[in-house]
Short mmCIF file of C-alpha atoms and ligand atoms in Angstrom, two decimals:
data_model
loop_
_atom_site.label_atom_id
_atom_site.label_comp_id
_atom_site.label_asym_id
_atom_site.label_seq_id
_atom_site.Cartn_x
_atom_site.Cartn_y
_atom_site.Cartn_z
CA MET A 7 23.29 107.97 22.46
CA GLU A 8 21.66 108.31 19.03
CA ALA A 9 23.71 107.50 15.94
CA PHE A 10 23.11 111.03 14.64
CA ALA A 11 24.49 112.64 17.81
CA ILE A 12 27.57 110.37 17.70
CA ALA A 13 28.17 111.26 14.06
CA ARG A 14 27.93 114.97 14.96
CA VAL A 15 30.59 114.61 17.68
CA GLN A 16 32.85 112.54 15.40
CA LEU A 17 32.53 115.07 12.60
CA SER A 18 33.38 117.99 14.87
CA PHE A 19 36.42 116.14 16.25
CA ALA A 20 37.56 115.32 12.71
CA SER A 21 37.32 119.04 11.89
CA ILE A 22 39.55 119.84 14.90
CA THR A 23 42.30 117.44 13.84
CA ALA A 24 42.03 117.93 10.08
CA THR A 25 44.73 120.59 9.79
CA PRO A 26 48.43 119.88 10.45
CA THR A 27 48.45 122.17 13.51
CA GLY A 28 44.96 121.17 14.74
CA PRO A 29 45.94 118.29 17.09
CA GLU A 30 48.65 120.37 18.82
CA ARG A 31 46.36 123.40 19.16
CA PHE A 32 43.60 121.25 20.65
CA ALA A 33 45.90 119.67 23.25
CA THR A 34 47.40 123.06 24.13
CA ALA A 35 43.89 124.52 24.66
CA PHE A 36 43.06 121.56 26.93
CA TYR A 37 46.16 121.80 29.12
CA THR A 38 45.93 125.61 29.34
CA ALA A 39 42.33 125.36 30.57
CA LEU A 40 43.14 122.52 32.99
CA TRP A 41 46.16 124.19 34.58
CA SER A 42 44.56 127.61 34.87
CA GLU A 43 41.29 126.31 36.34
CA THR A 44 42.54 123.59 38.70
CA SER A 45 45.45 124.40 40.97
CA GLY A 46 48.06 121.70 41.50
CA THR A 47 47.49 119.99 38.13
CA ARG A 48 50.58 121.42 36.35
CA GLU A 49 52.90 119.52 38.72
CA LEU A 50 51.36 116.23 37.62
CA PHE A 51 52.95 116.57 34.17
CA PRO A 52 56.56 116.63 32.90
CA ALA A 53 58.25 119.92 31.93
CA GLY A 54 58.44 118.91 28.24
CA MET A 55 54.87 118.37 27.10
CA GLU A 56 55.34 117.50 23.39
CA ASN A 57 54.73 113.78 23.82
CA MET A 58 51.88 114.27 26.32
CA ARG A 59 50.07 116.63 23.96
CA GLN A 60 50.35 114.17 21.08
CA ARG A 61 49.17 111.28 23.29
CA PHE A 62 46.27 113.31 24.66
CA THR A 63 44.84 114.11 21.21
CA THR A 64 45.37 110.50 20.10
CA ALA A 65 43.52 109.19 23.17
CA VAL A 66 40.57 111.56 22.71
CA GLY A 67 40.38 110.60 19.02
CA TRP A 68 40.44 106.91 19.92
CA ALA A 69 37.62 107.37 22.47
CA VAL A 70 35.53 109.45 20.03
CA ASP A 71 36.00 106.73 17.39
CA LYS A 72 34.75 104.11 19.86
CA LEU A 73 31.50 105.93 20.70
CA THR A 74 29.58 103.37 18.67
CA ASP A 75 31.07 100.52 20.72
CA VAL A 76 30.20 101.35 24.34
CA ASP A 77 31.83 98.21 25.84
CA GLY A 78 35.07 98.82 23.93
CA LEU A 79 34.96 102.51 24.89
CA ASP A 80 34.44 101.83 28.59
CA ALA A 81 37.22 99.22 28.62
CA PHE A 82 39.57 101.75 27.02
CA LEU A 83 38.57 104.57 29.41
CA GLY A 84 38.94 102.25 32.41
CA GLN A 85 42.47 101.27 31.37
CA LEU A 86 43.41 104.89 30.73
CA ALA A 87 42.11 105.92 34.16
CA ARG A 88 44.04 103.16 35.91
CA ASP A 89 47.15 104.18 33.97
CA HIS A 90 46.75 107.78 35.20
CA ARG A 91 46.97 106.72 38.84
CA LYS A 92 50.76 106.50 38.48
CA TYR A 93 50.85 110.33 38.02
CA GLY A 94 49.02 110.84 41.32
CA VAL A 95 45.78 111.71 39.51
CA ARG A 96 42.71 111.53 41.79
CA PRO A 97 39.06 110.99 40.76
CA GLU A 98 38.23 114.74 41.09
CA HIS A 99 40.97 115.52 38.55
CA PHE A 100 39.03 113.59 35.88
CA ARG A 101 36.03 115.89 36.43
CA ALA A 102 38.27 118.97 36.13
CA ALA A 103 39.77 117.47 32.96
CA GLY A 104 36.24 117.04 31.59
CA HIS A 105 35.58 120.74 31.97
CA ALA A 106 38.90 121.61 30.29
CA LEU A 107 38.09 119.18 27.47
CA LEU A 108 34.80 120.95 26.78
CA VAL A 109 36.63 124.31 26.71
CA ALA A 110 39.17 122.89 24.21
CA VAL A 111 36.52 121.36 21.96
CA ARG A 112 34.54 124.61 21.94
CA GLU A 113 37.65 126.69 21.24
CA CYS A 114 38.93 124.48 18.40
CA THR A 115 35.76 123.42 16.55
CA PRO A 116 35.20 125.75 13.57
CA LEU A 117 32.56 128.35 14.51
CA ILE A 118 30.37 127.35 11.60
CA LEU A 119 29.88 123.85 13.15
CA TRP A 120 29.44 124.90 16.79
CA THR A 121 25.77 124.97 17.85
CA ALA A 122 23.97 124.71 21.20
CA ALA A 123 22.92 121.16 20.28
CA LEU A 124 26.52 120.16 19.53
CA GLU A 125 27.68 121.66 22.84
CA ARG A 126 25.02 119.65 24.73
CA THR A 127 26.05 116.43 22.96
CA TRP A 128 29.73 117.02 23.67
CA ALA A 129 28.91 117.75 27.33
CA GLU A 130 27.06 114.42 27.53
CA VAL A 131 29.93 112.53 25.86
CA ILE A 132 32.56 114.15 28.09
CA SER A 133 30.54 113.48 31.22
CA HIS A 134 30.45 109.79 30.23
CA PHE A 135 34.24 109.82 29.68
CA THR A 136 35.06 111.46 33.01
CA GLU A 137 32.58 109.55 35.18
CA THR A 138 33.72 106.22 33.71
CA MET A 139 37.35 107.15 34.34
CA ALA A 140 36.74 108.49 37.87
CA VAL A 141 34.90 105.30 38.88
CA ALA A 142 37.50 102.99 37.28
CA ALA A 143 40.36 104.79 39.05
CA ALA A 144 38.54 104.80 42.39
CA GLU A 145 37.70 101.08 42.16
CA ASP A 146 41.15 99.90 41.07
CA ASP A 147 42.78 97.87 43.82
CA LEU A 148 46.00 97.04 41.97
CA PRO A 149 49.19 99.02 42.57
CA ALA A 150 49.38 102.31 40.62
CA ALA A 151 52.78 101.13 39.25
CA TRP A 152 55.32 98.34 39.69
CA GLY A 153 59.05 98.53 40.40
CA ALA A 154 61.35 96.41 38.20
CA THR A 155 65.08 95.74 37.87
CA VAL A 156 66.89 95.45 34.55
CA VAL A 157 68.54 92.02 34.36
CA GLY A 158 69.59 92.02 30.71
CA HIS A 159 70.24 94.52 27.91
CA GLU A 160 71.21 93.20 24.49
CA ARG A 161 71.94 95.41 21.47
CA VAL A 162 70.71 93.18 18.65
CA LEU A 163 71.04 95.94 16.04
CA ALA A 164 72.78 99.31 16.22
CA ASP A 165 69.41 100.95 16.89
CA LEU A 166 67.52 98.12 18.61
CA ALA A 167 67.79 96.56 22.06
CA ILE A 168 66.12 93.69 23.86
CA ILE A 169 65.70 94.58 27.52
CA ARG A 170 64.83 92.01 30.19
CA LEU A 171 63.53 92.91 33.62
CA GLU A 172 62.25 91.28 36.77
CA THR A 173 59.34 93.06 38.39
CA ASP A 174 59.15 93.20 42.21
CA THR A 175 55.78 91.45 41.98
CA PRO A 176 54.29 90.00 38.78
CA ILE A 177 52.23 92.44 36.67
CA PRO A 178 48.84 90.89 35.79
CA TYR A 179 48.97 91.47 32.04
CA HIS A 180 47.93 89.23 29.19
CA ALA A 181 50.06 88.47 26.13
CA GLY A 182 49.49 91.25 23.58
CA GLN A 183 49.28 94.10 26.10
CA TYR A 184 51.53 97.14 26.51
CA MET A 185 52.41 99.30 29.50
CA SER A 186 54.05 102.62 30.18
CA VAL A 187 57.58 102.64 31.54
CA GLN A 188 59.70 105.28 33.25
CA ILE A 189 63.48 104.88 33.29
CA PRO A 190 65.98 106.60 35.63
CA GLN A 191 67.79 108.20 32.68
CA ARG A 192 64.60 110.10 31.64
CA PRO A 193 62.52 110.81 34.77
CA GLN A 194 58.82 111.64 34.26
CA MET A 195 59.00 110.77 30.54
CA TRP A 196 56.73 107.75 30.39
CA ARG A 197 56.67 105.75 27.17
CA TYR A 198 54.52 102.82 26.10
CA LEU A 199 56.24 99.49 25.37
CA SER A 200 54.65 96.14 24.52
CA ALA A 201 55.62 93.06 26.48
CA ALA A 202 57.41 90.64 24.15
CA ILE A 203 56.86 87.53 26.30
CA PRO A 204 53.75 86.22 28.05
CA PRO A 205 53.45 86.84 31.81
CA ASN A 206 55.03 84.36 34.20
CA PRO A 207 54.94 83.86 37.98
CA GLN A 208 58.57 84.99 38.34
CA GLY A 209 57.66 88.49 37.11
CA GLN A 210 60.12 88.29 34.19
CA ILE A 211 59.26 90.64 31.35
CA GLU A 212 60.96 91.58 28.09
CA PHE A 213 60.73 94.67 25.90
CA HIS A 214 62.08 95.25 22.38
CA VAL A 215 62.95 98.87 21.70
CA ARG A 216 63.98 100.64 18.52
CA ARG A 217 65.54 104.09 18.59
CA VAL A 218 63.42 106.79 16.94
CA SER A 219 65.86 109.40 15.67
CA THR A 220 63.79 112.43 16.74
CA GLY A 221 62.79 110.94 20.10
CA TRP A 222 63.69 111.73 23.71
CA VAL A 223 63.52 108.34 25.40
CA SER A 224 64.06 105.52 22.89
CA GLY A 225 67.74 106.49 22.41
CA GLY A 226 68.27 106.15 26.18
CA LEU A 227 66.50 102.80 26.19
CA VAL A 228 68.73 101.48 23.41
CA SER A 229 72.09 102.86 24.48
CA GLU A 230 72.05 104.05 28.12
CA VAL A 231 70.13 101.41 30.07
CA VAL A 232 72.37 99.11 32.16
CA VAL A 233 71.79 95.98 34.20
CA GLY A 234 70.68 96.93 37.71
CA ASP A 235 68.68 100.02 36.64
CA ARG A 236 65.39 100.39 38.47
CA TRP A 237 62.33 101.10 36.28
CA THR A 238 58.76 102.00 37.13
CA ILE A 239 56.13 100.23 35.02
CA GLY A 240 52.49 101.31 34.75
CA PRO A 241 49.47 99.01 34.58
CA PRO A 242 48.79 96.84 31.52
CA LEU A 243 46.82 98.38 28.66
CA GLY A 244 45.42 97.30 25.32
CA GLY A 245 43.20 94.58 23.98
CA LEU A 246 45.16 92.72 21.29
CA GLN A 247 44.12 89.13 21.80
CA VAL A 248 43.44 86.03 19.70
CA ASP A 249 39.83 84.91 20.01
CA GLN A 250 40.24 81.13 20.33
CA ASP A 251 36.48 80.53 20.09
CA SER A 252 35.61 82.57 16.99
CA GLY A 253 36.41 79.74 14.59
CA GLN A 254 38.37 82.22 12.48
CA ASP A 255 41.99 81.82 11.42
CA VAL A 256 44.42 84.50 12.53
CA LEU A 257 46.39 86.98 10.44
CA MET A 258 49.16 88.91 12.21
CA ILE A 259 51.17 91.66 10.56
CA ALA A 260 54.24 93.13 12.30
CA SER A 261 57.07 95.43 11.40
CA GLY A 262 60.10 96.26 13.53
CA THR A 263 59.50 96.10 17.27
CA GLY A 264 55.77 95.89 16.51
CA LEU A 265 56.59 92.20 16.60
CA ALA A 266 56.65 92.26 20.43
CA PRO A 267 52.90 92.00 21.25
CA LEU A 268 52.32 89.42 18.50
CA ARG A 269 55.34 87.34 19.52
CA ALA A 270 54.10 87.26 23.13
CA GLN A 271 50.75 85.88 21.94
CA ILE A 272 52.40 83.33 19.64
CA MET A 273 54.58 82.15 22.53
CA GLU A 274 51.53 81.78 24.73
CA MET A 275 49.66 79.92 21.96
CA ALA A 276 52.63 77.54 21.62
CA MET A 277 51.94 76.43 25.21
CA ARG A 278 48.39 75.31 24.27
CA GLY A 279 47.28 72.07 22.66
CA THR A 280 45.21 73.49 19.81
CA ASN A 281 45.18 76.85 18.09
CA PRO A 282 43.57 78.49 15.09
CA ARG A 283 45.77 78.54 11.99
CA THR A 284 47.94 81.64 12.34
CA HIS A 285 49.83 83.42 9.58
CA LEU A 286 52.40 86.03 10.64
CA PHE A 287 53.82 88.43 8.06
CA TYR A 288 56.96 89.94 9.57
CA GLY A 289 58.39 92.90 7.69
CA GLY A 290 61.30 95.32 7.57
CA ASN A 291 63.43 97.27 5.14
CA TYR A 292 66.37 94.83 5.13
CA PRO A 293 66.66 91.16 6.16
CA CYS A 294 68.66 92.25 9.24
CA ASP A 295 65.62 94.24 10.45
CA LEU A 296 63.88 90.91 11.08
CA TYR A 297 65.98 90.63 14.23
CA ASP A 298 63.86 87.90 15.82
CA LEU A 299 63.23 85.67 12.81
CA GLU A 300 65.29 82.83 14.27
CA THR A 301 63.02 82.58 17.33
CA LEU A 302 59.92 82.63 15.14
CA TRP A 303 61.35 79.96 12.83
CA GLN A 304 62.07 77.76 15.84
CA ILE A 305 58.49 78.11 17.09
CA ALA A 306 57.07 77.47 13.59
CA MET A 307 59.17 74.30 13.17
CA THR A 308 57.39 72.64 16.09
CA ASN A 309 53.95 74.30 15.76
CA PRO A 310 52.28 73.38 12.47
CA TRP A 311 49.42 75.87 13.04
CA LEU A 312 51.92 78.72 12.58
CA THR A 313 53.16 80.11 9.25
CA ILE A 314 55.80 82.83 9.15
CA THR A 315 56.28 84.90 6.01
CA PRO A 316 59.27 87.27 6.11
CA VAL A 317 58.81 90.37 3.92
CA THR A 318 61.60 92.86 3.20
CA GLU A 319 61.90 95.75 0.80
CA GLU A 320 65.50 94.70 -0.01
CA LEU A 321 66.64 91.08 -0.25
CA GLU A 322 70.27 91.83 0.77
CA ASN A 323 71.53 93.42 3.96
CA PRO A 324 73.16 96.87 3.72
CA TYR A 325 76.95 96.81 3.36
CA TRP A 326 77.42 98.16 6.90
CA HIS A 327 75.60 95.26 8.54
CA PRO A 328 78.30 92.76 9.57
CA VAL A 329 76.24 89.54 9.92
CA PRO A 330 75.79 87.37 6.79
CA LEU A 331 72.30 86.26 5.72
CA ARG A 332 71.06 82.99 7.21
CA GLU A 333 69.38 80.55 4.83
CA THR A 334 65.69 79.83 5.34
CA PRO A 335 65.34 76.46 7.14
CA ARG A 336 63.86 73.67 4.99
CA GLY A 337 60.05 73.69 4.93
CA LEU A 338 59.68 77.33 5.98
CA GLN A 339 58.62 80.23 3.79
CA GLU A 340 61.24 82.11 1.77
CA PRO A 341 61.28 85.90 2.24
CA ILE A 342 59.11 87.93 -0.14
CA GLN A 343 60.37 91.24 -1.49
CA GLY A 344 58.02 94.22 -1.26
CA LYS A 345 56.19 96.63 0.99
CA LEU A 346 54.56 94.78 3.87
CA GLY A 347 50.97 96.03 3.47
CA LYS A 348 50.98 95.52 -0.28
CA VAL A 349 52.44 92.02 0.01
CA VAL A 350 49.78 90.96 2.54
CA ALA A 351 46.99 92.49 0.43
CA SER A 352 48.32 90.76 -2.70
CA PHE A 353 47.11 87.45 -1.21
CA GLY A 354 43.52 88.70 -1.69
CA SER A 355 40.82 89.48 0.85
CA TRP A 356 41.41 88.32 4.43
CA SER A 357 37.76 88.84 5.35
CA ASP A 358 37.48 85.41 7.00
CA HIS A 359 40.39 86.10 9.41
CA GLN A 360 40.78 87.89 12.72
CA ILE A 361 43.59 90.34 12.08
CA GLN A 362 46.13 92.16 14.24
CA ILE A 363 48.56 94.82 13.00
CA ALA A 364 51.49 96.14 15.07
CA GLY A 365 54.25 98.55 14.09
CA SER A 366 54.93 102.23 13.59
CA PRO A 367 51.92 104.54 13.15
CA SER A 368 52.69 105.00 9.43
CA MET A 369 53.04 101.23 8.85
CA ILE A 370 49.68 100.62 10.55
CA ARG A 371 47.96 103.30 8.46
CA THR A 372 49.35 102.06 5.14
CA THR A 373 48.59 98.43 5.98
CA LEU A 374 45.01 99.29 6.98
CA TYR A 375 44.62 101.12 3.70
CA ALA A 376 46.05 98.25 1.64
CA LEU A 377 43.83 95.67 3.39
CA SER A 378 40.68 97.79 3.03
CA ALA A 379 41.42 98.36 -0.65
CA GLY A 380 41.75 94.57 -1.03
CA GLY A 381 38.26 94.00 0.43
CA THR A 382 39.08 93.16 4.07
CA PRO A 383 36.48 94.68 6.42
CA ARG A 384 37.84 97.20 8.92
CA GLN A 385 35.96 95.58 11.84
CA ASN A 386 38.08 92.40 11.49
CA ILE A 387 41.25 94.37 12.21
CA SER A 388 42.68 95.24 15.65
CA PHE A 389 45.63 97.46 16.47
CA ASP A 390 46.81 99.46 19.48
CA PRO A 391 46.19 103.22 19.69
CA LEU A 392 48.78 104.97 17.50
C1 FAD B 411 50.60 101.16 22.20
C2 FAD B 411 52.06 101.43 21.94
C3 FAD B 411 52.99 100.41 22.08
C4 FAD B 411 54.33 100.64 21.81
N1 FAD B 411 55.24 99.62 21.93
C5 FAD B 411 56.53 99.83 21.58
C6 FAD B 411 57.50 98.77 21.65
O1 FAD B 411 57.20 97.64 22.06
N2 FAD B 411 58.77 99.05 21.27
C7 FAD B 411 59.15 100.30 20.84
O2 FAD B 411 60.32 100.48 20.49
N3 FAD B 411 58.27 101.32 20.79
C8 FAD B 411 56.98 101.12 21.15
N4 FAD B 411 56.09 102.16 21.10
C9 FAD B 411 56.60 103.50 20.77
C10 FAD B 411 57.19 104.13 22.06
O3 FAD B 411 56.15 104.36 23.01
C11 FAD B 411 57.86 105.48 21.81
O4 FAD B 411 56.97 106.35 21.17
C12 FAD B 411 59.10 105.30 20.96
O5 FAD B 411 60.01 104.46 21.65
C13 FAD B 411 59.77 106.65 20.72
O6 FAD B 411 60.02 107.27 21.96
P1 FAD B 411 60.90 108.60 22.02
O7 FAD B 411 60.74 109.22 23.36
O8 FAD B 411 62.28 108.36 21.56
O9 FAD B 411 60.21 109.51 20.94
P2 FAD B 411 58.92 110.40 21.18
O10 FAD B 411 59.36 111.66 21.83
O11 FAD B 411 57.88 109.55 21.85
O12 FAD B 411 58.46 110.62 19.70
C14 FAD B 411 59.25 111.42 18.79
C15 FAD B 411 58.58 111.38 17.43
O13 FAD B 411 58.72 110.05 16.85
C16 FAD B 411 57.44 109.54 16.46
N5 FAD B 411 57.44 108.07 16.67
C17 FAD B 411 57.19 107.42 17.83
N6 FAD B 411 57.31 106.08 17.64
C18 FAD B 411 57.63 105.90 16.35
C19 FAD B 411 57.91 104.77 15.54
N7 FAD B 411 57.82 103.52 16.03
N8 FAD B 411 58.23 104.97 14.26
C20 FAD B 411 58.30 106.22 13.74
N9 FAD B 411 58.05 107.35 14.44
C21 FAD B 411 57.73 107.19 15.73
C22 FAD B 411 56.46 110.25 17.35
O14 FAD B 411 55.19 110.31 16.73
C23 FAD B 411 57.07 111.64 17.49
O15 FAD B 411 56.72 112.45 16.41
C24 FAD B 411 54.75 101.94 21.39
C25 FAD B 411 53.82 102.97 21.27
C26 FAD B 411 52.49 102.72 21.54
C27 FAD B 411 51.49 103.84 21.38
#
């Protein structure tokens, strides 16, 4: 597709999501069209659609952004299609969704931008999305989802838990990937979580979960999950990965449980003989938010290619946190006080590094902004869909 046509589609999508209510309105128009035009599709979705609507608009935005990178786009669409198999979605549903998507785009693009040429371009783009997804889903020979049993649940902070599971059969993921999970306490409410350890033949997997105060599922994950619970886990997604052959050093930036996908990769790298030099900035509000610093310190002590820089906005724990501060082991970096993105950017341009960012959507946005302002090119930076 021509660069001009891609720019036209991207501009019209930006106009749809530019207002505070735009993303919600767009997703509502899509689901209304889908459910009214294709019988049996409503039952595929949970009763509460807030999270699905948000995720739908995010996924379309991500795909539209990737139109200039066809390989990256097709990889993303393929993963998304395989992930949808767990809902019972069949290849013909993707074609029906394509029609509903065109209805939603037409309904939500400002009239002044909508032309016959734009409609044709959108139809072409959507047809590529749906055909790629239908083929990927049809060709997938892996299970649609995996069963897993909770074998450990540890509350490491009041609002953060480390949950360990054993899957019935190993999930073929790579370190850095995430997957959707469904827990018995919140049926049909799938949420994405990143694996915090690399895969192993025993099917052991670990997730780190922080409660989001306005959320439906994270509270249950932190305080209601018990050993013995049976979970359903969707197929692996995402492309965070260290390129061992690029010759570039690695910069990793994590806040909160965003540490999980980076930690899994660091653990996997620690099993190799040689690695690119890797600098992890690990941030939080208080020192106690860096709940896994001890593990990282231990890895760094025996792996000279790894540097860990703790960054916190406050240097003391809050009065209500019972555990005293641990001193930084000799030879490791002392914590730096400040906002994570600004601290990383204060080291200058990271243009010669491959960079991964993981954390909350707002942390990722502010860190991207700080790095770009400091001269780091956007194409060096990878992060999961927000
Ligand atoms: C690719 C990916 C990987 C993820 N990996 C992890 C992980 O390893 N560990 C983990 O704890 N969470 C992870 N999340 C977030 C997770 O999927 C849930 O969104 C989160 O647990 C909140 O779920 P909830 O049902 O309580 O809230 P939701 O109902 O999902 O969301 C409620 C509100 O909180 C906002 N929100 C969601 N997450 C955050 C956040 N981190 N900070 C601030 N606001 C937020 C949402 O935008 C929404 O407005 C990941 C998300 C994505 C997209």
